[in-house]
PDB file of C-alpha atoms in Angstrom:
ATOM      1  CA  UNK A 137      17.012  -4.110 -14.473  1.00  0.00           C
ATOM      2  CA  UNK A 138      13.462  -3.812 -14.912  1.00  0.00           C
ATOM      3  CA  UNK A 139      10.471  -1.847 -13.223  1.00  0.00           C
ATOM      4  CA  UNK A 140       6.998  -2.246 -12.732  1.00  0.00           C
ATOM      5  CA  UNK A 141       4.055  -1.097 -11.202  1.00  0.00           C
ATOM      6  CA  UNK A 142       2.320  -4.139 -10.336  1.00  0.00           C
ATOM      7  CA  UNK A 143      -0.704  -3.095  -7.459  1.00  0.00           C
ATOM      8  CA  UNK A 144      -2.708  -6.733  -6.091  1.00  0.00           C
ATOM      9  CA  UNK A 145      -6.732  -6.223  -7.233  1.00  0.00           C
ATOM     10  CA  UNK A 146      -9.470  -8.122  -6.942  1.00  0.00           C
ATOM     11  CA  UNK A 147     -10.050 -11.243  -4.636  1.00  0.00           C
ATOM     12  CA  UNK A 148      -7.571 -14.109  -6.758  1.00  0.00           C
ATOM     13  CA  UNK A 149      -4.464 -13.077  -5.047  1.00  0.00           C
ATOM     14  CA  UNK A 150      -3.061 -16.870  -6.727  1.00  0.00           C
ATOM     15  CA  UNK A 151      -3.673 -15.341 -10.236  1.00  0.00           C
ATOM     16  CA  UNK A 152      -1.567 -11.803  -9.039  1.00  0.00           C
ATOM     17  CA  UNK A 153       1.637 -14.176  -7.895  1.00  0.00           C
ATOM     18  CA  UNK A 154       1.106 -16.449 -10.954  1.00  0.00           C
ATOM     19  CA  UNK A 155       1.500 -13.090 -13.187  1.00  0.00           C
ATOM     20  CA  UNK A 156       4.371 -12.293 -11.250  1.00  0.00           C
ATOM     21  CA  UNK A 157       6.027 -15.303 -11.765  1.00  0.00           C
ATOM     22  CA  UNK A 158       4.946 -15.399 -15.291  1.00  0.00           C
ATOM     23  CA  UNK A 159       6.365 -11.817 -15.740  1.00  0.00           C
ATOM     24  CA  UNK A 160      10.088 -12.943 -14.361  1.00  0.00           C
ATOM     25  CA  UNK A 161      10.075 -15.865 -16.359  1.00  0.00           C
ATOM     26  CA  UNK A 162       9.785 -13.399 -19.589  1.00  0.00           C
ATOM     27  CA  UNK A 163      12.773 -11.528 -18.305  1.00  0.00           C
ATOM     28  CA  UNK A 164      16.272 -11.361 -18.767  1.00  0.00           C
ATOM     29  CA  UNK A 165      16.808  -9.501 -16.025  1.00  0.00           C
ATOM     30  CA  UNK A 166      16.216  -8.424 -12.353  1.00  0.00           C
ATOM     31  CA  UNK A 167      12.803  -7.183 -11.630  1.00  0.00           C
ATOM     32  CA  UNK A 168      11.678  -4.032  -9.104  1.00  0.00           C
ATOM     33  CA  UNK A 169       8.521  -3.874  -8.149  1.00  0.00           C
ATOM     34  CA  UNK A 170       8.580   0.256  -8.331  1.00  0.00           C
ATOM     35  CA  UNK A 171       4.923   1.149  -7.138  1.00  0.00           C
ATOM     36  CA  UNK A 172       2.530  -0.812  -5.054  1.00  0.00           C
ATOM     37  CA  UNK A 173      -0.217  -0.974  -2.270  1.00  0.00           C
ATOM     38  CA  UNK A 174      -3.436   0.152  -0.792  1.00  0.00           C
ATOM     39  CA  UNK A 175      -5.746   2.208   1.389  1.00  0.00           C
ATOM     40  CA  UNK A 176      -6.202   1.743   4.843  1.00  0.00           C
ATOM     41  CA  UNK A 177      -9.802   0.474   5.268  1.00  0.00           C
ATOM     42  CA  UNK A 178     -12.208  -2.458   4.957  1.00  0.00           C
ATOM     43  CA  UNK A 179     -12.000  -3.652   1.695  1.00  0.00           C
ATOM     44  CA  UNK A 180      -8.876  -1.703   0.091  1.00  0.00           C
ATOM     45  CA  UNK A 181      -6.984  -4.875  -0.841  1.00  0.00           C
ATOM     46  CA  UNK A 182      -9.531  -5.705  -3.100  1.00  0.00           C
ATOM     47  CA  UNK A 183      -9.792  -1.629  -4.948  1.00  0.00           C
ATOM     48  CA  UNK A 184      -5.562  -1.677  -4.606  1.00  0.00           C
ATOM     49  CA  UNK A 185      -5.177   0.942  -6.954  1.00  0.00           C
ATOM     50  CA  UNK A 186      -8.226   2.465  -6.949  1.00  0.00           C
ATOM     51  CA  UNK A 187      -8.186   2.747  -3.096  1.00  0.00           C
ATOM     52  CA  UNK A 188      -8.602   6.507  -3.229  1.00  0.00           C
ATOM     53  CA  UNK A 189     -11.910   5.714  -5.043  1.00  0.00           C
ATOM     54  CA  UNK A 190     -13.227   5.634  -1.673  1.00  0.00           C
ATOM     55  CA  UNK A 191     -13.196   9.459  -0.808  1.00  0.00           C
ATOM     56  CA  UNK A 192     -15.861  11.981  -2.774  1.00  0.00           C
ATOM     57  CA  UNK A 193     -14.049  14.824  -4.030  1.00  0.00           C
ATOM     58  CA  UNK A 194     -17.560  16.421  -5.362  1.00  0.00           C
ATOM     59  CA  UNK A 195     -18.547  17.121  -1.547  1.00  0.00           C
ATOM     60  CA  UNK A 196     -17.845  20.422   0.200  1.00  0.00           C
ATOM     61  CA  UNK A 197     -15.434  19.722   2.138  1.00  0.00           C
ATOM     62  CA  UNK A 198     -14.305  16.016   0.653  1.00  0.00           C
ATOM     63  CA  UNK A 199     -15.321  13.143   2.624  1.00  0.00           C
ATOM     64  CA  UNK A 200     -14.958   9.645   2.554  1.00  0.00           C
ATOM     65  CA  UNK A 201     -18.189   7.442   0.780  1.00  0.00           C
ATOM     66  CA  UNK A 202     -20.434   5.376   2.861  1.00  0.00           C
ATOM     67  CA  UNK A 203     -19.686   2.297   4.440  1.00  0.00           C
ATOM     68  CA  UNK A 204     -15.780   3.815   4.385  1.00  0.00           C
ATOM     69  CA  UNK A 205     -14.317   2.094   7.371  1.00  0.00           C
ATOM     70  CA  UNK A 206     -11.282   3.043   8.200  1.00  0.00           C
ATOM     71  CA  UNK A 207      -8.741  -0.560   9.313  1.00  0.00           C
ATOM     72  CA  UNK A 208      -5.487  -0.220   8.978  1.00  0.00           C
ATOM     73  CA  UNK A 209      -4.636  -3.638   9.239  1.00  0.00           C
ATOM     74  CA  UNK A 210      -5.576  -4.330   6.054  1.00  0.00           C
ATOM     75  CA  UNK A 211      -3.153  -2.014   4.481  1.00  0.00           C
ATOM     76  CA  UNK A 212      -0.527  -3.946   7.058  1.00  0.00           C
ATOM     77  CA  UNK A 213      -1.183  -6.992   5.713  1.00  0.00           C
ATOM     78  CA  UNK A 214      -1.871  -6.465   2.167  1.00  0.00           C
ATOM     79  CA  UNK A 215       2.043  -4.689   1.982  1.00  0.00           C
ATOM     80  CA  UNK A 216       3.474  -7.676   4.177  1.00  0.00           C
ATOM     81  CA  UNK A 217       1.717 -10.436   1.996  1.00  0.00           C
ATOM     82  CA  UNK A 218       3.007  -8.659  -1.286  1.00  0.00           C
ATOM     83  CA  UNK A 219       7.028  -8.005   0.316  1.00  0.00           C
ATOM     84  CA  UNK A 220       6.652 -11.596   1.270  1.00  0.00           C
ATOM     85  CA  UNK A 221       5.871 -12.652  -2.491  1.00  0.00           C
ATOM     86  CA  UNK A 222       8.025 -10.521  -3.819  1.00  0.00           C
ATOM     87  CA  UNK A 223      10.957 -12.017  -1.454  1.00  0.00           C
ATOM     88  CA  UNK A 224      10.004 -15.479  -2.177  1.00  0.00           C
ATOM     89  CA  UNK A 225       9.811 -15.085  -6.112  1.00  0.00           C
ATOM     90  CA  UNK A 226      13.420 -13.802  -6.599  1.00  0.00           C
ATOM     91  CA  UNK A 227      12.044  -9.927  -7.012  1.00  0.00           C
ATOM     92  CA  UNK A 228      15.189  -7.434  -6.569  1.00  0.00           C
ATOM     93  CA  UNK A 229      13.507  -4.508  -5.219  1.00  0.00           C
ATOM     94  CA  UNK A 230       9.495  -3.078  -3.854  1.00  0.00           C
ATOM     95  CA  UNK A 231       8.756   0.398  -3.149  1.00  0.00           C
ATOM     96  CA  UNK A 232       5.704   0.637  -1.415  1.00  0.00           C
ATOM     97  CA  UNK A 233       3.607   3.750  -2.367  1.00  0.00           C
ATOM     98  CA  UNK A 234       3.870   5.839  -0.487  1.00  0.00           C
ATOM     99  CA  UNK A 235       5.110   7.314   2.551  1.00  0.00           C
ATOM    100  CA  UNK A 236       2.894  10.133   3.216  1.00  0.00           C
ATOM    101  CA  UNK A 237      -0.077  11.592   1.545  1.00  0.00           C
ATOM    102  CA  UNK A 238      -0.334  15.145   2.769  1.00  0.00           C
ATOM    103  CA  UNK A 239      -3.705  15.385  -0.049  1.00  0.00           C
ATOM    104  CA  UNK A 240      -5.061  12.874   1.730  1.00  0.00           C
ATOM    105  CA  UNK A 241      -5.175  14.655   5.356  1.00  0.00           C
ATOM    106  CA  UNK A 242      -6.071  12.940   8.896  1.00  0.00           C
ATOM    107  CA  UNK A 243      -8.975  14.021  10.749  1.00  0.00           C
ATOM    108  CA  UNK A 244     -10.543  12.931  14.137  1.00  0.00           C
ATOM    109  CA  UNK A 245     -13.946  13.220  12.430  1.00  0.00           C
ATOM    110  CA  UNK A 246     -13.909   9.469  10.215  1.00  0.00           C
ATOM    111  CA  UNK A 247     -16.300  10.840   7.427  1.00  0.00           C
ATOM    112  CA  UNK A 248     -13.176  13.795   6.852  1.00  0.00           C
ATOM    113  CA  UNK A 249     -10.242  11.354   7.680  1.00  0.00           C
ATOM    114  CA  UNK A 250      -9.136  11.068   3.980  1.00  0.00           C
ATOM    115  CA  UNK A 251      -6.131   9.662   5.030  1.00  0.00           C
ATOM    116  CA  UNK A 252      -8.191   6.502   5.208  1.00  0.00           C
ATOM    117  CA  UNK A 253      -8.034   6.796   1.392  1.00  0.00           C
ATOM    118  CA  UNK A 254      -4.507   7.423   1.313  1.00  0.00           C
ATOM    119  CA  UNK A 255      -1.537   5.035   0.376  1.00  0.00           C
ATOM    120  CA  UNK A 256       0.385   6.911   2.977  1.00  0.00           C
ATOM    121  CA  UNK A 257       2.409   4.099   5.534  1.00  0.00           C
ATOM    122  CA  UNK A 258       2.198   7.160   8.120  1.00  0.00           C
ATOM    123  CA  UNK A 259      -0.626   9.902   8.674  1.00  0.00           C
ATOM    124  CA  UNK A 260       0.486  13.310   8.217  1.00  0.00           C
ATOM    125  CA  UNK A 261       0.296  15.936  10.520  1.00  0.00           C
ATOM    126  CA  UNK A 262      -1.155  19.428  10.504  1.00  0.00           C
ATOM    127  CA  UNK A 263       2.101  21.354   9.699  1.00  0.00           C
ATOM    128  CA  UNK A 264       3.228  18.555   6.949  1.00  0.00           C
ATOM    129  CA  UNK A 265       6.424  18.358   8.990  1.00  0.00           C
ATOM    130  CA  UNK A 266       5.216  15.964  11.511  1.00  0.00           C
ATOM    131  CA  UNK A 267       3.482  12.179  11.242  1.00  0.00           C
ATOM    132  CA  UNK A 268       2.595   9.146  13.200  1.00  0.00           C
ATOM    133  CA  UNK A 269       3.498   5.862  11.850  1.00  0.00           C
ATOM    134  CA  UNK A 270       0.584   3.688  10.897  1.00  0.00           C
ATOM    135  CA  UNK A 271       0.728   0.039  11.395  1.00  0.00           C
ATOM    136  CA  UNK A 272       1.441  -0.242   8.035  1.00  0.00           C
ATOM    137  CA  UNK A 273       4.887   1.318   8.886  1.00  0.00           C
ATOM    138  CA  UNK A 274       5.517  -1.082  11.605  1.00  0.00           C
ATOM    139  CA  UNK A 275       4.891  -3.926   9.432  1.00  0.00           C
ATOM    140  CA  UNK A 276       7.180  -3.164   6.450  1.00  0.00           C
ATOM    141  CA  UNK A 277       9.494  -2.468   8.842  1.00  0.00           C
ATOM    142  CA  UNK A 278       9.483  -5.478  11.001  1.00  0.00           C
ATOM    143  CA  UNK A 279       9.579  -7.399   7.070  1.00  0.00           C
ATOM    144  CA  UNK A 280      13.060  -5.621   6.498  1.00  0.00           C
ATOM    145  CA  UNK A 281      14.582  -5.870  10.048  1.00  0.00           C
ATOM    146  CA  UNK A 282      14.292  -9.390   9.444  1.00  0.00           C
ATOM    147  CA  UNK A 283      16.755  -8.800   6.661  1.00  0.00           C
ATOM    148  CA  UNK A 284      20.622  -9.893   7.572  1.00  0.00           C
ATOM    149  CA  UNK A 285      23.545  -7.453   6.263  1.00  0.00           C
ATOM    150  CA  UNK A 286      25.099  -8.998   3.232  1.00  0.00           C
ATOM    151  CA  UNK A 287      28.291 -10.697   4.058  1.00  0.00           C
TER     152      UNK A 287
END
């Protein structure tokens, strides 16, 4: 078996799935996908990993940067359009980073609502023992529960 971080940048999303497939043709074996996705805001499928570019740690408190829109259907359809590569090229395995980014906290005021930023697929709560599910949660979700058991 072999793993990869493999985050989608940029705008050719052809050239990301032909270095994929390029990348499983090399190998001998299975291929996991062990780190990918994006921020939840206009604009993060393009930064991928550098979606937490978008907050300014330098400001008292941190805030997110100007023209920072948070849209969390991006981040929905940036992880299904990725699970639905990876399914369709023969990948074994994706872990989408990450669950929760408690760093990265919510806040009802958008320039403080880090968890924009975040790769989290739900927003954390106050206490760190509680979150809401994003629609990025609902999406990789509804990609597995299409999944059949194995017979």
């Amino acid at each position: 078996m072999a793993g990869v971080n493999l985050y989608r940048q940029g705008t050719d999303t052809e050239g990301y799935a032909r270095h994929l497939r390029d990348l499983m043709a090399g190998l001998d074996k299975p291929l996991v996908i062990t780190e990918f996705g994006c921020g939840a805001y206009r604009g993060a499928q393009v930064r991928g990993a550098a979606s937490f570019f978008a907050v300014n740690w330098f400001a008292d408190p941190p805030r997110l940067r100007a023209g920072t829109v948070r849209d969390e259907s991006v981040q929905a359809r940036y992880l299904t359009e990725l699970l639905e590569l990876y399914r369709d090229t023969g990948v074994r395995g994706a872990f989408v980073f990450t669950f929760s980014m408690p760093g990265f906290p919510a806040d009802d005021d958008p320039e403080l609502d880090l968890d924009t930023a975040g790769f989290g697929i739900v927003r954390p709560g106050a206490d760190l023992a509680s979150w809401e599910p994003k629609q990025a949660f609902h999406a990789v979700a509804k990609h597995y529960a299409a999944y059949k058991e194995p017979r």
